[in-house]
Amino acid sequence: MVFLLGLMFEITAKASIIFVTLQYNVTVPATEEQAAESASLYYYGIKDLATVFFYMLVAIIIHAIIQEYVLDKINRRMHFSKTKHSKFNESGQLSAFYLFACVWGTFILISENYISDPTILWRAYPHNLMTFQMKFFYISQLAYWFHAFPELYFQKTKKEDVPRQLVYIGLYLFHIAGAYLLNLNHLGLVLLVLHYFVEFLFHISRLFYFSDEKYQKGFSLWAVLFVLGRLLTLILSVLTVGFGLARAENQKLDFSTGNFNVLAVRIAVLASICITQAFMMWKFINFQLRRWREHSTFQAPVVKKKPTVTKGRSSRKGTEQPQLRAAWPFAARNGEGKQSNSRTHGTSE
């Protein structure tokens, strides 16, 4: 509200507009081959940090709205345990974000003809000029994953879960910021949409699993798509960085034009992508092995142990003990009858 109110006054408008609107726009004149009107494109700069900070606050507000008006109401009806409560909130928030980002990214891919012409991923590199939708998409992605840090405190995340959360938040920020700064925004957009779709399927399947623990079909489909997603990510990365950019004419490092198409950068990009995909596959295999072990132990038949017969007085006493306990009331009554009879016989004698 402070930044929005600052736009209403002329003194603070210049400072507030840096936080609210996208910066570094360039007007490209129209050509005969392209549209008749001039286009407004954007590049990145240091002022984008202010824009990311503002939309990080917006993401925190949206996170709180979803939590209070959707997830908390479902939690009250389902009566989840503390462990399921935290996992349900995590999957609910992430599934909403992944769905929104996946639909938005797919719209950008269709509008800019990335699907019909895959050579756009590496042709005319560096892609230092972005459309409004492309830049706003990356600003929103960075803002969302930066907002995840304060949410660890707001959601009162357990100490044992904090390292896991920090790892995957850091991986997201590292790869999104790397694609944004190295002008690989076309490749980054395709890989993000592909990854977000697979992750959305996992978290929506986990939400259905919390409502009905017999639901397993979504996890089976996710397991297949997860492996295919990792393979497609590696194929597109090698095709774009290893072949497309490697055969480009301009392979000189130039910070002014944003050209990072040199051998060292290409190796670093491919290495980071391959290591991340290998790490994700390793976590996936461990997760599947753990599920199979739990499933096998759950379905293992219970073997009844035969009673062992041991020789000796102790075993005989052990077998006779329940019979004596069962017949105790009658034995007590018979004993009392014998005593009374002996007393009567004694008196008579």
GROMACS .gro file of C-alpha atoms in nm:
model
  349
    1MET     CA    1   0.000   0.000   0.000
    2VAL     CA    2   0.289   0.237   0.067
    3PHE     CA    3   0.426   0.191  -0.286
    4LEU     CA    4   0.081   0.221  -0.445
    5LEU     CA    5  -0.001   0.535  -0.250
    6GLY     CA    6   0.333   0.676  -0.356
    7LEU     CA    7   0.215   0.675  -0.716
    8MET     CA    8  -0.056   0.930  -0.627
    9PHE     CA    9   0.189   1.205  -0.538
   10GLU     CA   10   0.429   1.368  -0.779
   11ILE     CA   11   0.716   1.379  -0.530
   12THR     CA   12   0.716   1.006  -0.457
   13ALA     CA   13   0.587   0.884  -0.795
   14LYS     CA   14   0.933   0.857  -0.950
   15ALA     CA   15   1.056   0.635  -0.668
   16SER     CA   16   0.740   0.425  -0.641
   17ILE     CA   17   0.715   0.355  -1.013
   18ILE     CA   18   1.047   0.166  -1.001
   19PHE     CA   19   0.887  -0.089  -0.768
   20VAL     CA   20   0.552  -0.126  -0.943
   21THR     CA   21   0.620  -0.117  -1.318
   22LEU     CA   22   0.876  -0.294  -1.536
   23GLN     CA   23   1.191  -0.099  -1.615
   24TYR     CA   24   1.433  -0.072  -1.909
   25ASN     CA   25   1.187  -0.060  -2.196
   26VAL     CA   26   1.297   0.009  -2.553
   27THR     CA   27   1.069   0.101  -2.841
   28VAL     CA   28   1.151  -0.094  -3.155
   29PRO     CA   29   1.029   0.070  -3.478
   30ALA     CA   30   0.797  -0.128  -3.701
   31THR     CA   31   0.921  -0.303  -4.014
   32GLU     CA   32   0.742  -0.424  -4.324
   33GLU     CA   33   0.793  -0.790  -4.235
   34GLN     CA   34   0.664  -0.748  -3.880
   35ALA     CA   35   0.360  -0.573  -3.742
   36ALA     CA   36   0.260  -0.229  -3.862
   37GLU     CA   37   0.293  -0.079  -3.513
   38SER     CA   38   0.609  -0.030  -3.313
   39ALA     CA   39   0.677  -0.278  -3.032
   40SER     CA   40   0.797  -0.210  -2.677
   41LEU     CA   41   1.063  -0.455  -2.560
   42TYR     CA   42   1.253  -0.483  -2.233
   43TYR     CA   43   1.598  -0.579  -2.110
   44TYR     CA   44   1.716  -0.640  -1.755
   45GLY     CA   45   1.907  -0.419  -1.511
   46ILE     CA   46   1.975  -0.346  -1.145
   47LYS     CA   47   1.635  -0.176  -1.098
   48ASP     CA   48   1.466  -0.513  -1.147
   49LEU     CA   49   1.559  -0.595  -0.787
   50ALA     CA   50   1.312  -0.329  -0.668
   51THR     CA   51   1.038  -0.474  -0.889
   52VAL     CA   52   1.111  -0.825  -0.763
   53PHE     CA   53   1.090  -0.698  -0.404
   54PHE     CA   54   0.748  -0.538  -0.462
   55TYR     CA   55   0.599  -0.846  -0.625
   56MET     CA   56   0.751  -1.061  -0.351
   57LEU     CA   57   0.526  -0.870  -0.110
   58VAL     CA   58   0.232  -0.930  -0.343
   59ALA     CA   59   0.314  -1.303  -0.343
   60ILE     CA   60   0.314  -1.307   0.038
   61ILE     CA   61  -0.034  -1.149   0.041
   62ILE     CA   62  -0.171  -1.395  -0.216
   63HIS     CA   63  -0.016  -1.682  -0.018
   64ALA     CA   64  -0.196  -1.565   0.298
   65ILE     CA   65  -0.529  -1.531   0.112
   66ILE     CA   66  -0.511  -1.886  -0.027
   67GLN     CA   67  -0.409  -2.019   0.313
   68GLU     CA   68  -0.684  -1.849   0.509
   69TYR     CA   69  -0.981  -1.872   0.274
   70VAL     CA   70  -0.915  -2.208   0.105
   71LEU     CA   71  -0.667  -2.437   0.277
   72ASP     CA   72  -0.757  -2.361   0.639
   73LYS     CA   73  -1.126  -2.426   0.572
   74ILE     CA   74  -1.045  -2.763   0.414
   75ASN     CA   75  -0.816  -2.852   0.706
   76ARG     CA   76  -1.096  -2.786   0.957
   77ARG     CA   77  -1.327  -3.024   0.774
   78MET     CA   78  -1.074  -3.302   0.716
   79HIS     CA   79  -0.918  -3.294   1.066
   80PHE     CA   80  -0.565  -3.375   0.949
   81SER     CA   81  -0.280  -3.458   1.183
   82LYS     CA   82   0.007  -3.210   1.226
   83THR     CA   83   0.224  -3.388   0.971
   84LYS     CA   84  -0.050  -3.411   0.710
   85HIS     CA   85  -0.155  -3.055   0.790
   86SER     CA   86   0.185  -2.910   0.693
   87LYS     CA   87   0.218  -3.129   0.383
   88PHE     CA   88  -0.136  -3.045   0.273
   89ASN     CA   89  -0.063  -2.672   0.302
   90GLU     CA   90   0.261  -2.711   0.107
   91SER     CA   91   0.097  -2.907  -0.175
   92GLY     CA   92  -0.202  -2.672  -0.182
   93GLN     CA   93   0.013  -2.362  -0.223
   94LEU     CA   94   0.250  -2.518  -0.477
   95SER     CA   95  -0.024  -2.675  -0.687
   96ALA     CA   96  -0.198  -2.337  -0.722
   97PHE     CA   97   0.130  -2.168  -0.821
   98TYR     CA   98   0.237  -2.443  -1.062
   99LEU     CA   99  -0.101  -2.441  -1.235
  100PHE     CA  100  -0.099  -2.063  -1.278
  101ALA     CA  101   0.264  -2.051  -1.397
  102CYS     CA  102   0.217  -2.345  -1.633
  103VAL     CA  103  -0.090  -2.191  -1.800
  104TRP     CA  104   0.079  -1.851  -1.823
  105GLY     CA  105   0.400  -1.996  -1.967
  106THR     CA  106   0.208  -2.206  -2.220
  107PHE     CA  107   0.023  -1.894  -2.335
  108ILE     CA  108   0.358  -1.719  -2.395
  109LEU     CA  109   0.494  -2.019  -2.585
  110ILE     CA  110   0.191  -2.026  -2.815
  111SER     CA  111   0.180  -1.649  -2.868
  112GLU     CA  112   0.550  -1.632  -2.965
  113ASN     CA  113   0.543  -1.949  -3.183
  114TYR     CA  114   0.796  -2.143  -2.977
  115ILE     CA  115   0.613  -2.470  -3.035
  116SER     CA  116   0.588  -2.441  -3.414
  117ASP     CA  117   0.953  -2.332  -3.453
  118PRO     CA  118   1.189  -2.487  -3.195
  119THR     CA  119   1.492  -2.314  -3.351
  120ILE     CA  120   1.381  -1.996  -3.171
  121LEU     CA  121   1.548  -2.144  -2.863
  122TRP     CA  122   1.895  -2.070  -3.003
  123ARG     CA  123   1.842  -1.863  -3.317
  124ALA     CA  124   1.940  -1.493  -3.303
  125TYR     CA  125   2.113  -1.529  -2.966
  126PRO     CA  126   2.157  -1.325  -2.743
  127HIS     CA  127   1.791  -1.282  -2.655
  128ASN     CA  128   1.858  -0.965  -2.460
  129LEU     CA  129   1.526  -0.802  -2.554
  130MET     CA  130   1.208  -0.950  -2.409
  131THR     CA  131   0.840  -0.884  -2.455
  132PHE     CA  132   0.635  -0.754  -2.165
  133GLN     CA  133   0.486  -1.097  -2.095
  134MET     CA  134   0.827  -1.266  -2.098
  135LYS     CA  135   0.992  -1.022  -1.859
  136PHE     CA  136   0.693  -1.005  -1.625
  137PHE     CA  137   0.691  -1.386  -1.616
  138TYR     CA  138   1.053  -1.400  -1.500
  139ILE     CA  139   1.002  -1.118  -1.249
  140SER     CA  140   0.705  -1.306  -1.105
  141GLN     CA  141   0.902  -1.631  -1.084
  142LEU     CA  142   1.188  -1.468  -0.896
  143ALA     CA  143   0.945  -1.285  -0.667
  144TYR     CA  144   0.757  -1.604  -0.581
  145TRP     CA  145   1.064  -1.807  -0.491
  146PHE     CA  146   1.212  -1.519  -0.291
  147HIS     CA  147   0.886  -1.497  -0.097
  148ALA     CA  148   0.934  -1.861   0.005
  149PHE     CA  149   1.211  -1.760   0.248
  150PRO     CA  150   0.993  -1.549   0.483
  151GLU     CA  151   0.714  -1.805   0.445
  152LEU     CA  152   0.933  -2.057   0.626
  153TYR     CA  153   0.892  -1.835   0.931
  154PHE     CA  154   0.528  -1.745   0.876
  155GLN     CA  155   0.424  -2.108   0.828
  156LYS     CA  156   0.629  -2.218   1.132
  157THR     CA  157   0.813  -2.483   0.937
  158LYS     CA  158   0.976  -2.758   1.142
  159LYS     CA  159   1.351  -2.736   1.189
  160GLU     CA  160   1.408  -3.075   1.028
  161ASP     CA  161   1.217  -2.962   0.714
  162VAL     CA  162   1.401  -2.631   0.672
  163PRO     CA  163   1.714  -2.773   0.498
  164ARG     CA  164   1.502  -2.955   0.240
  165GLN     CA  165   1.302  -2.639   0.174
  166LEU     CA  166   1.615  -2.426   0.139
  167VAL     CA  167   1.769  -2.668  -0.111
  168TYR     CA  168   1.484  -2.668  -0.361
  169ILE     CA  169   1.418  -2.294  -0.320
  170GLY     CA  170   1.785  -2.226  -0.389
  171LEU     CA  171   1.780  -2.452  -0.696
  172TYR     CA  172   1.481  -2.269  -0.840
  173LEU     CA  173   1.636  -1.926  -0.786
  174PHE     CA  174   1.972  -2.036  -0.923
  175HIS     CA  175   1.834  -2.171  -1.250
  176ILE     CA  176   1.569  -1.902  -1.307
  177ALA     CA  177   1.814  -1.619  -1.236
  178GLY     CA  178   2.078  -1.793  -1.450
  179ALA     CA  179   1.846  -1.816  -1.750
  180TYR     CA  180   1.739  -1.454  -1.698
  181LEU     CA  181   2.089  -1.308  -1.664
  182LEU     CA  182   2.252  -1.519  -1.937
  183ASN     CA  183   1.977  -1.424  -2.185
  184LEU     CA  184   1.864  -1.786  -2.214
  185ASN     CA  185   1.507  -1.686  -2.136
  186HIS     CA  186   1.359  -1.884  -2.429
  187LEU     CA  187   1.513  -2.212  -2.313
  188GLY     CA  188   1.437  -2.131  -1.951
  189LEU     CA  189   1.069  -2.072  -2.027
  190VAL     CA  190   1.028  -2.407  -2.205
  191LEU     CA  191   1.206  -2.599  -1.929
  192LEU     CA  192   1.006  -2.423  -1.657
  193VAL     CA  193   0.671  -2.503  -1.819
  194LEU     CA  194   0.775  -2.866  -1.863
  195HIS     CA  195   0.895  -2.894  -1.503
  196TYR     CA  196   0.596  -2.711  -1.355
  197PHE     CA  197   0.350  -2.940  -1.530
  198VAL     CA  198   0.513  -3.252  -1.380
  199GLU     CA  199   0.532  -3.094  -1.034
  200PHE     CA  200   0.169  -2.982  -1.051
  201LEU     CA  201   0.063  -3.340  -1.121
  202PHE     CA  202   0.258  -3.462  -0.818
  203HIS     CA  203   0.115  -3.210  -0.573
  204ILE     CA  204  -0.243  -3.244  -0.697
  205SER     CA  205  -0.207  -3.623  -0.662
  206ARG     CA  206  -0.085  -3.575  -0.307
  207LEU     CA  207  -0.390  -3.361  -0.228
  208PHE     CA  208  -0.620  -3.639  -0.350
  209TYR     CA  209  -0.416  -3.891  -0.153
  210PHE     CA  210  -0.472  -3.697   0.170
  211SER     CA  211  -0.848  -3.711   0.113
  212ASP     CA  212  -0.841  -4.081   0.018
  213GLU     CA  213  -0.529  -4.287   0.099
  214LYS     CA  214  -0.633  -4.556  -0.153
  215TYR     CA  215  -0.574  -4.311  -0.439
  216GLN     CA  216  -0.250  -4.413  -0.619
  217LYS     CA  217  -0.321  -4.360  -0.991
  218GLY     CA  218  -0.193  -4.002  -0.993
  219PHE     CA  219   0.143  -4.105  -0.847
  220SER     CA  220   0.184  -4.376  -1.110
  221LEU     CA  221   0.121  -4.127  -1.392
  222TRP     CA  222   0.352  -3.875  -1.225
  223ALA     CA  223   0.633  -4.133  -1.203
  224VAL     CA  224   0.620  -4.192  -1.579
  225LEU     CA  225   0.601  -3.822  -1.666
  226PHE     CA  226   0.878  -3.738  -1.421
  227VAL     CA  227   1.125  -3.964  -1.602
  228LEU     CA  228   1.010  -3.835  -1.941
  229GLY     CA  229   1.041  -3.478  -1.817
  230ARG     CA  230   1.401  -3.534  -1.712
  231LEU     CA  231   1.484  -3.685  -2.051
  232LEU     CA  232   1.318  -3.400  -2.243
  233THR     CA  233   1.499  -3.146  -2.028
  234LEU     CA  234   1.836  -3.301  -2.109
  235ILE     CA  235   1.753  -3.335  -2.479
  236LEU     CA  236   1.640  -2.972  -2.515
  237SER     CA  237   1.937  -2.843  -2.315
  238VAL     CA  238   2.194  -3.037  -2.518
  239LEU     CA  239   2.019  -2.947  -2.844
  240THR     CA  240   2.008  -2.575  -2.759
  241VAL     CA  241   2.338  -2.521  -2.577
  242GLY     CA  242   2.550  -2.805  -2.712
  243PHE     CA  243   2.451  -2.784  -3.080
  244GLY     CA  244   2.256  -2.466  -3.154
  245LEU     CA  245   2.470  -2.213  -2.967
  246ALA     CA  246   2.792  -2.404  -3.039
  247ARG     CA  247   2.738  -2.353  -3.415
  248ALA     CA  248   2.651  -1.983  -3.388
  249GLU     CA  249   2.877  -1.737  -3.565
  250ASN     CA  250   2.920  -1.492  -3.278
  251GLN     CA  251   3.101  -1.672  -2.994
  252LYS     CA  252   3.268  -1.382  -2.817
  253LEU     CA  253   3.200  -1.272  -2.461
  254ASP     CA  254   3.038  -0.927  -2.474
  255PHE     CA  255   2.870  -0.783  -2.165
  256SER     CA  256   2.736  -0.478  -2.350
  257THR     CA  257   2.524  -0.685  -2.586
  258GLY     CA  258   2.463  -0.965  -2.335
  259ASN     CA  259   2.641  -1.230  -2.540
  260PHE     CA  260   2.763  -1.515  -2.315
  261ASN     CA  261   2.802  -1.771  -2.591
  262VAL     CA  262   3.150  -1.897  -2.503
  263LEU     CA  263   3.272  -2.249  -2.435
  264ALA     CA  264   3.315  -2.202  -2.060
  265VAL     CA  265   2.963  -2.068  -2.012
  266ARG     CA  266   2.810  -2.342  -2.226
  267ILE     CA  267   2.990  -2.611  -2.025
  268ALA     CA  268   2.879  -2.450  -1.698
  269VAL     CA  269   2.517  -2.432  -1.813
  270LEU     CA  270   2.507  -2.793  -1.930
  271ALA     CA  271   2.688  -2.912  -1.616
  272SER     CA  272   2.444  -2.735  -1.384
  273ILE     CA  273   2.144  -2.874  -1.572
  274CYS     CA  274   2.282  -3.229  -1.585
  275ILE     CA  275   2.381  -3.228  -1.216
  276THR     CA  276   2.039  -3.098  -1.114
  277GLN     CA  277   1.858  -3.360  -1.324
  278ALA     CA  278   2.080  -3.636  -1.181
  279PHE     CA  279   2.009  -3.512  -0.828
  280MET     CA  280   1.635  -3.513  -0.894
  281MET     CA  281   1.649  -3.865  -1.040
  282TRP     CA  282   1.844  -3.985  -0.736
  283LYS     CA  283   1.579  -3.840  -0.503
  284PHE     CA  284   1.307  -3.991  -0.721
  285ILE     CA  285   1.461  -4.339  -0.713
  286ASN     CA  286   1.499  -4.326  -0.335
  287PHE     CA  287   1.140  -4.211  -0.303
  288GLN     CA  288   1.011  -4.496  -0.520
  289LEU     CA  289   1.222  -4.756  -0.337
  290ARG     CA  290   1.086  -4.635  -0.004
  291ARG     CA  291   0.729  -4.658  -0.132
  292TRP     CA  292   0.784  -5.010  -0.266
  293ARG     CA  293   0.930  -5.125   0.063
  294GLU     CA  294   0.640  -4.982   0.260
  295HIS     CA  295   0.392  -5.136   0.016
  296SER     CA  296   0.560  -5.478   0.033
  297THR     CA  297   0.575  -5.479   0.413
  298PHE     CA  298   0.211  -5.370   0.430
  299GLN     CA  299   0.097  -5.654   0.206
  300ALA     CA  300   0.325  -5.923   0.356
  301PRO     CA  301   0.115  -6.211   0.509
  302VAL     CA  302   0.131  -6.248   0.882
  303VAL     CA  303   0.286  -6.586   0.970
  304LYS     CA  304   0.133  -6.742   1.279
  305LYS     CA  305   0.385  -6.900   1.511
  306LYS     CA  306   0.313  -7.256   1.621
  307PRO     CA  307   0.318  -7.313   1.997
  308THR     CA  308   0.641  -7.480   2.097
  309VAL     CA  309   0.610  -7.784   2.321
  310THR     CA  310   0.887  -7.812   2.580
  311LYS     CA  311   0.948  -8.102   2.808
  312GLY     CA  312   0.964  -8.062   3.183
  313ARG     CA  313   0.758  -7.955   3.476
  314SER     CA  314   0.769  -7.587   3.387
  315SER     CA  315   0.591  -7.644   3.055
  316ARG     CA  316   0.331  -7.860   3.219
  317LYS     CA  317   0.261  -7.599   3.480
  318GLY     CA  318   0.234  -7.336   3.210
  319THR     CA  319  -0.030  -7.536   3.024
  320GLU     CA  320  -0.223  -7.620   3.333
  321GLN     CA  321  -0.224  -7.264   3.469
  322PRO     CA  322  -0.519  -7.134   3.256
  323GLN     CA  323  -0.728  -7.439   3.343
  324LEU     CA  324  -0.672  -7.385   3.715
  325ARG     CA  325  -0.766  -7.017   3.682
  326ALA     CA  326  -1.081  -7.104   3.493
  327ALA     CA  327  -1.184  -7.366   3.749
  328TRP     CA  328  -1.089  -7.156   4.051
  329PRO     CA  329  -1.441  -7.054   4.161
  330PHE     CA  330  -1.563  -7.409   4.147
  331ALA     CA  331  -1.254  -7.540   4.328
  332ALA     CA  332  -1.304  -7.284   4.601
  333ARG     CA  333  -1.664  -7.389   4.645
  334ASN     CA  334  -1.572  -7.759   4.653
  335GLY     CA  335  -1.300  -7.688   4.906
  336GLU     CA  336  -1.541  -7.508   5.132
  337GLY     CA  337  -1.782  -7.800   5.099
  338LYS     CA  338  -1.512  -8.048   5.199
  339GLN     CA  339  -1.416  -7.840   5.501
  340SER     CA  340  -1.771  -7.812   5.616
  341ASN     CA  341  -1.823  -8.185   5.573
  342SER     CA  342  -1.510  -8.263   5.774
  343ARG     CA  343  -1.629  -8.033   6.047
  344THR     CA  344  -1.967  -8.200   6.061
  345HIS     CA  345  -1.806  -8.542   6.060
  346GLY     CA  346  -1.574  -8.431   6.339
  347THR     CA  347  -1.855  -8.314   6.556
  348SER     CA  348  -2.051  -8.626   6.491
  349GLU     CA  349  -1.753  -8.841   6.576
   0.00000   0.00000   0.00000
